[in-house]
GROMACS .gro file of C-alpha atoms in nm:
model
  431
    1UNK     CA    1   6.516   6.975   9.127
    2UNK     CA    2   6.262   6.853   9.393
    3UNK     CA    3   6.260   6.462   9.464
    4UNK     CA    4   5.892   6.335   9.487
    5UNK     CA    5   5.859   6.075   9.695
    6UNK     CA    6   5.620   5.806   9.506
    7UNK     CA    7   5.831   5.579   9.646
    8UNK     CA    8   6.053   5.597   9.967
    9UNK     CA    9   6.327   5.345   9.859
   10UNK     CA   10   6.336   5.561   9.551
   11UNK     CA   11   6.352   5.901   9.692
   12UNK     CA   12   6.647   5.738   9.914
   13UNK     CA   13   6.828   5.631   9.654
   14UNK     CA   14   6.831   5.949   9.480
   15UNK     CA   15   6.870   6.174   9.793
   16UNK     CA   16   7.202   5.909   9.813
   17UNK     CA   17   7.331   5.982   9.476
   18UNK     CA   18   7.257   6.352   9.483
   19UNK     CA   19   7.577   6.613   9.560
   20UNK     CA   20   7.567   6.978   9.556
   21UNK     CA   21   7.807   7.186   9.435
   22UNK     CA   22   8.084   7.235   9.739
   23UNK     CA   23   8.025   7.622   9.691
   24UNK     CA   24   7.663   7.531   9.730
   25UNK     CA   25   7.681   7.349  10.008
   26UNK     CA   26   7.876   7.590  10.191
   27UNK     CA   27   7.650   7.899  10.152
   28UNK     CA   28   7.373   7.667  10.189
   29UNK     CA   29   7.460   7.626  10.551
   30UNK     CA   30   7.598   7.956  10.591
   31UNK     CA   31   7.301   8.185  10.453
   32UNK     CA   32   7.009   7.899  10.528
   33UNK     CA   33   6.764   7.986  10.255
   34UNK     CA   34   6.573   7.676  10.183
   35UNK     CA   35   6.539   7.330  10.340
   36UNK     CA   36   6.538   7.191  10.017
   37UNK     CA   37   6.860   7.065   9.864
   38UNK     CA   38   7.033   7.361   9.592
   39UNK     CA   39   7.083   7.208   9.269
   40UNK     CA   40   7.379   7.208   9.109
   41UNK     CA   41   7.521   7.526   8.936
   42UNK     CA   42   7.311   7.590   8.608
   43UNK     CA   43   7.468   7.652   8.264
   44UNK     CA   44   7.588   7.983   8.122
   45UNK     CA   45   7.269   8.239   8.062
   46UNK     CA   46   7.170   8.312   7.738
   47UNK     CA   47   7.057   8.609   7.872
   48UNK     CA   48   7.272   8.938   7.867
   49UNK     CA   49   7.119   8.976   8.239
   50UNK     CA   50   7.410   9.015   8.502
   51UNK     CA   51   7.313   8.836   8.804
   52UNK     CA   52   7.493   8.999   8.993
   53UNK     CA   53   7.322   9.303   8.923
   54UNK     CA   54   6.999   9.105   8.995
   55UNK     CA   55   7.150   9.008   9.361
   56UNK     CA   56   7.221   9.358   9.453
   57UNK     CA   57   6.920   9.492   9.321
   58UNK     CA   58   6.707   9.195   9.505
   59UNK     CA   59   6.914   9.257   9.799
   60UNK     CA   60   6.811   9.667   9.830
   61UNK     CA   61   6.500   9.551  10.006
   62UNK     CA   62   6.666   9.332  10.266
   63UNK     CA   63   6.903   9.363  10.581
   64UNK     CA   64   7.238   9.150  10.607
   65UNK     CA   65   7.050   8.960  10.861
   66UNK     CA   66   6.762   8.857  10.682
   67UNK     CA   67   6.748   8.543  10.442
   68UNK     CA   68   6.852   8.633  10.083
   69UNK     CA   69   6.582   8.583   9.786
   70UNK     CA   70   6.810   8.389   9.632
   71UNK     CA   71   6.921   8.020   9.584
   72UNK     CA   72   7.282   7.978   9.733
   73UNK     CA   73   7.397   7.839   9.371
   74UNK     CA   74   7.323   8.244   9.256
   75UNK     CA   75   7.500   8.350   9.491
   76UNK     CA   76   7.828   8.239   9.347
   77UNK     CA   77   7.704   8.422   9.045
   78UNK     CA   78   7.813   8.348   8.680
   79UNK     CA   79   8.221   8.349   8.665
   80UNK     CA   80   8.364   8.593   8.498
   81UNK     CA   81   8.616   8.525   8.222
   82UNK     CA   82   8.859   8.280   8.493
   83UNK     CA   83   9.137   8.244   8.228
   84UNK     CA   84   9.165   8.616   8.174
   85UNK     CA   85   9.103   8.717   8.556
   86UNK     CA   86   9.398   8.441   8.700
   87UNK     CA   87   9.664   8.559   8.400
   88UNK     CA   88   9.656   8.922   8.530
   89UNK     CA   89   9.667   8.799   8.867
   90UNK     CA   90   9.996   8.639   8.782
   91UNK     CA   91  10.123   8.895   8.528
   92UNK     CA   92  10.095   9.173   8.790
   93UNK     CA   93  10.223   8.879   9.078
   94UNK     CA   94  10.534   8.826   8.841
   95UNK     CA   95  10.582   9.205   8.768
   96UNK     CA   96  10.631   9.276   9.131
   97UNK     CA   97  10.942   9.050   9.161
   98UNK     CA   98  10.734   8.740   9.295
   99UNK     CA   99  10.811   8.791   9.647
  100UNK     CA  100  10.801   8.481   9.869
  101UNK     CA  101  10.953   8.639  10.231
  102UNK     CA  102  10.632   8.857  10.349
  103UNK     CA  103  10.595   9.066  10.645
  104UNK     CA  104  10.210   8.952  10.783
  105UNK     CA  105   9.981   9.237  10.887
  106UNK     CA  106   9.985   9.304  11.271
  107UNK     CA  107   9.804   9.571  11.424
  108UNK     CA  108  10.019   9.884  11.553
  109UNK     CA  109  10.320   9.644  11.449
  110UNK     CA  110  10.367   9.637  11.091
  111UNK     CA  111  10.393  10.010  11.078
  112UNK     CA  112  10.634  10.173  10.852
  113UNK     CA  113  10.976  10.190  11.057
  114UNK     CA  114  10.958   9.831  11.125
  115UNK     CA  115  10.884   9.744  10.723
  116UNK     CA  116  11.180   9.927  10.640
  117UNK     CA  117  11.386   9.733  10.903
  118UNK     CA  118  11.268   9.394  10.781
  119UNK     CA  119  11.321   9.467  10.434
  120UNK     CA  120  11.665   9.532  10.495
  121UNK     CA  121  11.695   9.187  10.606
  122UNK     CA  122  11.555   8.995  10.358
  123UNK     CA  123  11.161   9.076  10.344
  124UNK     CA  124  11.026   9.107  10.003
  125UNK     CA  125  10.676   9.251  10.043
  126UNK     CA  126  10.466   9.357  10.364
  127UNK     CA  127  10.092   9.469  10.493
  128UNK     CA  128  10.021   9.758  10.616
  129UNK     CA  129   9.880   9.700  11.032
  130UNK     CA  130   9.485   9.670  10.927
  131UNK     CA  131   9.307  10.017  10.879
  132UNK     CA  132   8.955  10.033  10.975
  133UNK     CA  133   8.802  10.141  10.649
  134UNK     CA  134   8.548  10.378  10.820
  135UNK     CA  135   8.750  10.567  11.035
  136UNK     CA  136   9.030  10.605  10.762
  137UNK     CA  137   8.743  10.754  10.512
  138UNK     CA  138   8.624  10.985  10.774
  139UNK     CA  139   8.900  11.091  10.977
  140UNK     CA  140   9.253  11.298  10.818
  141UNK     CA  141   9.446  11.265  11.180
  142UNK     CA  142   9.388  10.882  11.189
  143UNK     CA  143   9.513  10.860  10.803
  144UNK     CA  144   9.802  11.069  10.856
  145UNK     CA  145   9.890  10.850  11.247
  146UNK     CA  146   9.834  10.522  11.136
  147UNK     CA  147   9.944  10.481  10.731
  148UNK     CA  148  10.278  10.613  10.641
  149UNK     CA  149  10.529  10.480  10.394
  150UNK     CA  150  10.754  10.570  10.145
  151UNK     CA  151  10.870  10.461   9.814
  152UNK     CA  152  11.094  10.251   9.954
  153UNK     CA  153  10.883  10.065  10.058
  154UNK     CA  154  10.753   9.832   9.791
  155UNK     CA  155  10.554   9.595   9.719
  156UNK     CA  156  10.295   9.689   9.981
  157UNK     CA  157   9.955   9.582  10.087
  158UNK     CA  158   9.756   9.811  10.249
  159UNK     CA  159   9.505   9.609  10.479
  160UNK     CA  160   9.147   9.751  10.553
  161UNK     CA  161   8.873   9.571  10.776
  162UNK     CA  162   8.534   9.659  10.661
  163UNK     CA  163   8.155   9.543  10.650
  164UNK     CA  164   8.038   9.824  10.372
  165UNK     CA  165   8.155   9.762  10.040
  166UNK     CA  166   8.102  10.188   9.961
  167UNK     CA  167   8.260  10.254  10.270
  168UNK     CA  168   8.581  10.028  10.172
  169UNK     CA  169   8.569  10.155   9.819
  170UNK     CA  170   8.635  10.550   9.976
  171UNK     CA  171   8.908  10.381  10.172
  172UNK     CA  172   9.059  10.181   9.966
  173UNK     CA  173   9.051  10.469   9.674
  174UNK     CA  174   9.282  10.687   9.874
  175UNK     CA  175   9.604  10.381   9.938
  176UNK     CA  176   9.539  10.321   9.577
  177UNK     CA  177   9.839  10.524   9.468
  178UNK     CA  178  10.060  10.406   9.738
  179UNK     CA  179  10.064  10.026   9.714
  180UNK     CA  180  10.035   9.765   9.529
  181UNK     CA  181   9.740   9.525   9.705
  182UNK     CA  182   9.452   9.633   9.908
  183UNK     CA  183   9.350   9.381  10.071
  184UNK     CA  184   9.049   9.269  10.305
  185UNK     CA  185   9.120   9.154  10.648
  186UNK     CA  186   8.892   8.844  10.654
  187UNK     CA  187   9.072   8.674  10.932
  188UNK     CA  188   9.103   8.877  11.262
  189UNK     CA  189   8.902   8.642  11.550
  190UNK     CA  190   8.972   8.893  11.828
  191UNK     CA  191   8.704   9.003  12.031
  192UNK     CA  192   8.676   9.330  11.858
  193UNK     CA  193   8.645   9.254  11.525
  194UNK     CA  194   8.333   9.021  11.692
  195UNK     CA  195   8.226   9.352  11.798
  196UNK     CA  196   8.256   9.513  11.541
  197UNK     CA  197   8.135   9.263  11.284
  198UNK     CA  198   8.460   9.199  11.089
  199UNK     CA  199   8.739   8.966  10.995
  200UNK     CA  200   8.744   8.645  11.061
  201UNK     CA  201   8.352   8.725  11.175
  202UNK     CA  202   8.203   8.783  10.854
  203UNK     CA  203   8.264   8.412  10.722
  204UNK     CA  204   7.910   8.405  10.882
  205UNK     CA  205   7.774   8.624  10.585
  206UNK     CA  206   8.011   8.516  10.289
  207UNK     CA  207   7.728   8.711  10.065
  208UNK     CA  208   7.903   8.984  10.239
  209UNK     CA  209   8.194   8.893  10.145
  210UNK     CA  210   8.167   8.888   9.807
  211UNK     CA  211   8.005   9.163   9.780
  212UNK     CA  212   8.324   9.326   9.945
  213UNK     CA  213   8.612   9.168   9.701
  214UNK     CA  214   8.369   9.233   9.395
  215UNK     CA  215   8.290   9.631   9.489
  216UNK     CA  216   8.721   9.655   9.482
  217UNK     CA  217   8.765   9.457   9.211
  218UNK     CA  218   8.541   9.650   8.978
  219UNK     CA  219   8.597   9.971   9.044
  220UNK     CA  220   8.989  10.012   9.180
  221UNK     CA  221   9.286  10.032   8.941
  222UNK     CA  222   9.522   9.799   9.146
  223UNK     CA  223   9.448   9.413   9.241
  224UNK     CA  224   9.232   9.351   9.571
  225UNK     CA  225   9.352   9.053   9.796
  226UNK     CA  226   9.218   8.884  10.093
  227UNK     CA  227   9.370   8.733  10.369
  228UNK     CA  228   9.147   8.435  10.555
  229UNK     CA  229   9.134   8.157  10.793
  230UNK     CA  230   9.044   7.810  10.760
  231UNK     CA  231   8.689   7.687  10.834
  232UNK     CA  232   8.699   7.339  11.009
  233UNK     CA  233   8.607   7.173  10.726
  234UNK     CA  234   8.806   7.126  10.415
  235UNK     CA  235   8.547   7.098  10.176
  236UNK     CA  236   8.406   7.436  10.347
  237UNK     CA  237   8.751   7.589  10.271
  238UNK     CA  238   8.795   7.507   9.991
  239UNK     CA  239   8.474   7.633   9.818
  240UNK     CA  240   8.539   7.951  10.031
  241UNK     CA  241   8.862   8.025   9.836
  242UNK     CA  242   8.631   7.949   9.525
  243UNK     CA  243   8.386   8.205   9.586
  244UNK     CA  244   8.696   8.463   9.645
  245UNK     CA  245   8.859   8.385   9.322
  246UNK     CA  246   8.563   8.401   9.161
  247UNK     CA  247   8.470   8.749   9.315
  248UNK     CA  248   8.706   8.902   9.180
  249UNK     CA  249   9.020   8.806   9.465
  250UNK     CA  250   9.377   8.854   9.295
  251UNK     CA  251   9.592   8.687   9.545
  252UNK     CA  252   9.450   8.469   9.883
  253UNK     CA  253   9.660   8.505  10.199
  254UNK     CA  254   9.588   8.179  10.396
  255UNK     CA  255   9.627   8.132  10.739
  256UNK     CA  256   9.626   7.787  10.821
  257UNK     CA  257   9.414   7.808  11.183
  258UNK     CA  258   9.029   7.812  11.214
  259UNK     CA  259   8.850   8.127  11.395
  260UNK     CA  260   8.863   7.949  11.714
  261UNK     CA  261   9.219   7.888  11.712
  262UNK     CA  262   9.355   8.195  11.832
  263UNK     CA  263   9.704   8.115  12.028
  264UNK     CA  264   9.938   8.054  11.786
  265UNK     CA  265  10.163   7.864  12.014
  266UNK     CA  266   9.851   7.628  12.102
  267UNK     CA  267   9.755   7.532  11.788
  268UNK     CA  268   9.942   7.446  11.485
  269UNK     CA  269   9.880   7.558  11.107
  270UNK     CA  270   9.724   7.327  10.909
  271UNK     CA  271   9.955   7.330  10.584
  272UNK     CA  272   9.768   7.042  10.433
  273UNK     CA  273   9.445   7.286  10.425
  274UNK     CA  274   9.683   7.550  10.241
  275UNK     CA  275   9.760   7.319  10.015
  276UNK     CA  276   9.414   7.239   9.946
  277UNK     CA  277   9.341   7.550   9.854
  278UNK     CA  278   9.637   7.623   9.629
  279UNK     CA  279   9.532   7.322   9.479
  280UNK     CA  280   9.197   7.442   9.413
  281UNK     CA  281   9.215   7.775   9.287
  282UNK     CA  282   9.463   7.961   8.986
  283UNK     CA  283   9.555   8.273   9.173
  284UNK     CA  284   9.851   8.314   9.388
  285UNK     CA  285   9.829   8.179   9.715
  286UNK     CA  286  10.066   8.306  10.050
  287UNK     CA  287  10.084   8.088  10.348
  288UNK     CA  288  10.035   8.200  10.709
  289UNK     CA  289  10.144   7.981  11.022
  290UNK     CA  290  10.394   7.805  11.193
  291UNK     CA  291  10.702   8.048  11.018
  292UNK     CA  292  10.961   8.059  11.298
  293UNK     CA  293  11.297   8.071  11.081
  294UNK     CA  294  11.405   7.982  10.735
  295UNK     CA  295  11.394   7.630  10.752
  296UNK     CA  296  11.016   7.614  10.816
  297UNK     CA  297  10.972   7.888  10.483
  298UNK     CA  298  11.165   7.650  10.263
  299UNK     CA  299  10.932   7.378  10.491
  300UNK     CA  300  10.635   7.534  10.428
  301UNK     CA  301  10.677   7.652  10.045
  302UNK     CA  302  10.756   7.207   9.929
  303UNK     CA  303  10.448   7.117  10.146
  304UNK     CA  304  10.193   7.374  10.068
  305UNK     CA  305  10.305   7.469   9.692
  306UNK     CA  306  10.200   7.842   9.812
  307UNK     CA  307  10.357   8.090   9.607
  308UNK     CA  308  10.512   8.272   9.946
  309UNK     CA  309  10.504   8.275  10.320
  310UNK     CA  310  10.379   8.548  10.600
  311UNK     CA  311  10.557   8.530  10.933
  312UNK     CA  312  10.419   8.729  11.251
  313UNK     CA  313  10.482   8.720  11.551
  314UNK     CA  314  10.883   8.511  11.473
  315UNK     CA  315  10.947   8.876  11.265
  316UNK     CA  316  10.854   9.082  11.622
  317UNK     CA  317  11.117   8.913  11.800
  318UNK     CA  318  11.385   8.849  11.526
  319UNK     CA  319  11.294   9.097  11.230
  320UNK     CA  320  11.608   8.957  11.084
  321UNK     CA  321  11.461   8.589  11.051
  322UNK     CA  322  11.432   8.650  10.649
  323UNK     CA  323  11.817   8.691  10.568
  324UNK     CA  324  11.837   8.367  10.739
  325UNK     CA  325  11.929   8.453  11.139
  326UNK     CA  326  11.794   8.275  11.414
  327UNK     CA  327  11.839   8.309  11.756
  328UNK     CA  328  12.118   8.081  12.024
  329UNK     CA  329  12.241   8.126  12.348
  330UNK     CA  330  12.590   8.243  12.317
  331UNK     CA  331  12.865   8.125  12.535
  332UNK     CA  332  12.981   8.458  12.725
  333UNK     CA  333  13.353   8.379  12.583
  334UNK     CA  334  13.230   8.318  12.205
  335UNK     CA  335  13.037   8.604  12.190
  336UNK     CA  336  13.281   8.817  12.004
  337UNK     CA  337  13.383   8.520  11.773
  338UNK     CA  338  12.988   8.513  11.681
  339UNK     CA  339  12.966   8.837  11.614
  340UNK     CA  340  13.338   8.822  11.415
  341UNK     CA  341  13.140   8.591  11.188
  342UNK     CA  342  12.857   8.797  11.088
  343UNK     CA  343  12.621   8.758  11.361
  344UNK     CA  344  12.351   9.021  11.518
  345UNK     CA  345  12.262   9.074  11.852
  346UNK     CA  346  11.907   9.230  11.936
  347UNK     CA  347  12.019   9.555  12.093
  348UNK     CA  348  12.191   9.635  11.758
  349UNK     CA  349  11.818   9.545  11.573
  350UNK     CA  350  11.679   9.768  11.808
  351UNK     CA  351  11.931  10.059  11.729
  352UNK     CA  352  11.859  10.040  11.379
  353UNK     CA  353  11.506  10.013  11.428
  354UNK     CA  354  11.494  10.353  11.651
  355UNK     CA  355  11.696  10.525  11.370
  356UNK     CA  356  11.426  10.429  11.092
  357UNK     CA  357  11.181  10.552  11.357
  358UNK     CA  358  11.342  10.893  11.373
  359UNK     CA  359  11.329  10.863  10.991
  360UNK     CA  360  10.945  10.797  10.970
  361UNK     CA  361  10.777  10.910  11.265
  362UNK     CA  362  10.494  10.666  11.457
  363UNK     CA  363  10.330  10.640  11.780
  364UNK     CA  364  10.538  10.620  12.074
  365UNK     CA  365  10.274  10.299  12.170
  366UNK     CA  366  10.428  10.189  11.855
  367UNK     CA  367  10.814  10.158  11.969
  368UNK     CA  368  10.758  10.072  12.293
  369UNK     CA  369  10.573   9.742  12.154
  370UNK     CA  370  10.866   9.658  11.920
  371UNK     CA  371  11.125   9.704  12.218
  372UNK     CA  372  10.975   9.498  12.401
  373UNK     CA  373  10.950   9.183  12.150
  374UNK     CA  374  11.320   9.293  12.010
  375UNK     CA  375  11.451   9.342  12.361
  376UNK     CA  376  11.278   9.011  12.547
  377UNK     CA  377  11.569   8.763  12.576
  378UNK     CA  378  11.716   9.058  12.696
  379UNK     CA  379  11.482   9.159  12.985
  380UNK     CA  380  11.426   8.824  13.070
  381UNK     CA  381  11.802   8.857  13.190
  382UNK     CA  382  11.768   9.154  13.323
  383UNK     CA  383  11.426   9.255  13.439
  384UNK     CA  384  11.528   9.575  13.638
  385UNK     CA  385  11.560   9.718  13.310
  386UNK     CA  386  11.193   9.592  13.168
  387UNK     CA  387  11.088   9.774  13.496
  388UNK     CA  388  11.240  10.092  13.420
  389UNK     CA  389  11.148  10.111  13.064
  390UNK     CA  390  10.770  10.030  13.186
  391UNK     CA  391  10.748  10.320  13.462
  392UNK     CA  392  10.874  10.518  13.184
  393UNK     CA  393  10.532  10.746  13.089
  394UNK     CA  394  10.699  10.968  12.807
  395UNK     CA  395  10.959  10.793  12.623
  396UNK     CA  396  11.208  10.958  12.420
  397UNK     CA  397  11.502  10.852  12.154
  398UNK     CA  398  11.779  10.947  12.378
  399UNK     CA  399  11.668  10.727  12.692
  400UNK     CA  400  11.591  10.389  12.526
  401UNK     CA  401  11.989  10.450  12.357
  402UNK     CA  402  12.117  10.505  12.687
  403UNK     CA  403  11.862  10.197  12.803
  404UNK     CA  404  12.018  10.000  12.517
  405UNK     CA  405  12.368  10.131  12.599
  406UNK     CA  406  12.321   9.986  12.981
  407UNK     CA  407  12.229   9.639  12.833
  408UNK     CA  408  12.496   9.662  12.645
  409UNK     CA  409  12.758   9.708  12.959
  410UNK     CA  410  12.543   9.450  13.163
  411UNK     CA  411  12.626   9.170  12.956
  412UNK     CA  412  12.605   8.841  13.078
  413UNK     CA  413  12.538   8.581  12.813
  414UNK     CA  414  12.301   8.761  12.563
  415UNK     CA  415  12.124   8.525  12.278
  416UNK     CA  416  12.232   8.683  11.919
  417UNK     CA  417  12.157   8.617  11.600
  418UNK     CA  418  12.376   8.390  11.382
  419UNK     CA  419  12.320   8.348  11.021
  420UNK     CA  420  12.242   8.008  11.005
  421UNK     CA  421  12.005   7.842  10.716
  422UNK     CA  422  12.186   8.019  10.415
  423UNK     CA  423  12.178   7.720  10.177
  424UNK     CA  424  11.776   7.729  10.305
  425UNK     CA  425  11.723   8.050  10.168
  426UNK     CA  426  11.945   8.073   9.872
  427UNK     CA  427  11.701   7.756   9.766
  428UNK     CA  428  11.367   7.961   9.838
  429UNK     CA  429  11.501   8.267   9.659
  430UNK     CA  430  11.633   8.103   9.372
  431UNK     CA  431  11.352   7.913   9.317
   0.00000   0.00000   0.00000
């Protein structure tokens, strides 16, 4: 539709009235392609044309960069059958157990050992750390290093970044046997995915995108998810989740910051905007942000209406925060009466992580990390140890248990675990 301005009190009047379709409007100013308003999305072809054969076909003659020869309402494309494609979401969602306590993806944390060690208190599902698509196609040493698991360890997502829909097929079609997701890392803003042109840095070309989630989704025999982050806009956000439903997008991780909002501990989640978006769309929906303990899960489930949570960076420091622990500072002479009553303290997290280690071999970089984070209320007690467990170069299984032994005899008011928030979780679980 163009307006044609015979009068200008007219043309004003309509130009008022007129409102593109959100999905419209958001590729619109994504992709520019026109200066002229996008009509709203036509009715069903009588055609038996695909159009999205006629976008990729249009699109063989033209760089990522350059304007696409279509209108941005074509580049939603005609829906496929929505009824059909959000049942299966859920049937294969429901077949899986439903799981609500997820462990996020988190590069060289999120690897195997640790899984194992979170499942055993209380996770339900995890991500693999993200794989980058190319490199896992091309290379055998980086498949074998950086995805392990076991079967045991289920349900799993197995998290790629990409920018080349073949490429992330070939990845993608050799997890397939191994997990139950793979999904598309659409929301890393670090500097190298910027690099790189992934992540959270491809909502700049959400043809892209969709190009991405439709190559999985039509050609790979288990469900494709994304994982995303927020545009500043609602409206924006909203019409992205669209577009990924529509592509073909079984379940939407949402994390509730924008790009920009990297530090966690600066910026809050916006659980209203995950709402939004569980509002808007039929496929499950897991919410990322702001999970610290149980309380905020059972929190974050009544405000949002997500189908699940994702917890981080709480998980690094207490991987036990699922069966309901949370961390306190201890009086030195209730310690023991703590622990009597089924509490954990960190140094006996870390022991059990090192033996699933030994179990499923990682990267030494790996461990170290996860000491660290498990370890921290510790060394911030005792920071000669930090120091010697830094100027270590080659660490090995017998000298961080004698490290963790020498906490141990230190002592001096460690923080532990208590299992507080029980009720809290029955609730979630039950639910």
């Amino acid at each position: 539709m163009r307006f044609r301005p015979l009068h200008s009190s007219v043309a004003a009047a309509a130009a008022a009235a007129y409102k593109p379709h959100p999905e419209a409007r958001l590729l619109r100013r994504l992709n520019p392609i026109s200066s002229m308003a996008a009509d709203p999305p036509p009715p069903p072809l009588e055609s038996e044309e695909d159009p999205d054969e006629r976008l990729c076909a249009a699109l063989d003659s033209y760089s990522f960069s350059d304007p696409p020869p279509l209108s941005p309402t074509e580049l939603i494309g005609r829906p496929l059958s929505g009824e059909i494609r959000v049942v299966r979401a859920w049937a294969h969602w429901n077949r899986l157990g439903a799981p609500k306590l997820v462990i996020a993806p988190m590069v060289d944390n999120s690897e195997l050992p640790f899984r194992m060690l979170c499942r055993k208190y209380g996770a339900e599902a995890a991500y693999t750390p993200m794989l980058h698509s190319r490199i896992f196609a091309e290379n055998e040493k980086y498949r074998s290093m950086e995805f392990t698991t076991c079967k045991e360890d289920r349900p799993l997502f197995v998290q790629f970044c990409a920018n080349d829909p073949d490429v992330l097929l070939e990845a993608a079609k050799m997890v397939e046997p191994y997990c139950d997701y793979v999904d598309i890392n659409l929301g890393c803003p670090q500097r190298i995915a910027r690099r790189g042109n992934y992540g959270a840095f491809l909502m700049d070309n959400l043809l892209l995108i969709k190009l991405l989630v439709q190559k999985l989704s039509q050609n790979l025999q288990v469900p494709v998810s994304c994982k995303i982050r927020i545009f500043p806009n609602l409206q924006d956000t909203i019409a992205y989740a669209r577009m990924l439903e529509e592509a073909g997008c079984a379940l939407l991780a949402v994390h509730g910051r924008t790009r920009d909002e990297k530090d966690g501990k600066k910026f809050r989640a916006d659980w209203n905007a995950i709402k939004a978006v569980k509002d808007a769309i039929g496929i499950p929906v897991l919410a990322n942000g702001n999970i610290r303990h149980m309380e905020d899960v059972y929190n974050c489930l009544d405000h949002t209406g997500a189908d699940g949570v994702l917890s981080a960076e709480s998980l690094l420091e207490n991987p036990a925060l699922f069966a309901g622990f949370r961390t306190m500072e201890p009086k030195e002479d209730n310690a023991d009466e703590i622990k009597g009553n089924g509490g954990l303290d960190q140094a006996e997290l870390v022991v059990e992580y090192l033996k699933f280690c030994e179990q499923y071999p990682v990267p030494w970089r790996m461990i170290r990390s996860h000491v660290h984070k498990m370890l921290g209320d510790w060394f911030r007690i005792h920071p000669q140890v930090r120091e010697e467990l830094n100027a270590q170069s080659k660490l090995t299984f017998e000298w961080l248990h004698d490290m963790v032994t020498r906490l141990k005899e230190l002592g001096g008011g460690i923080p532990l675990y208590t299992q507080a928030n029980t009720a809290a979780r029955a609730a979630i679980c039950n639910s």
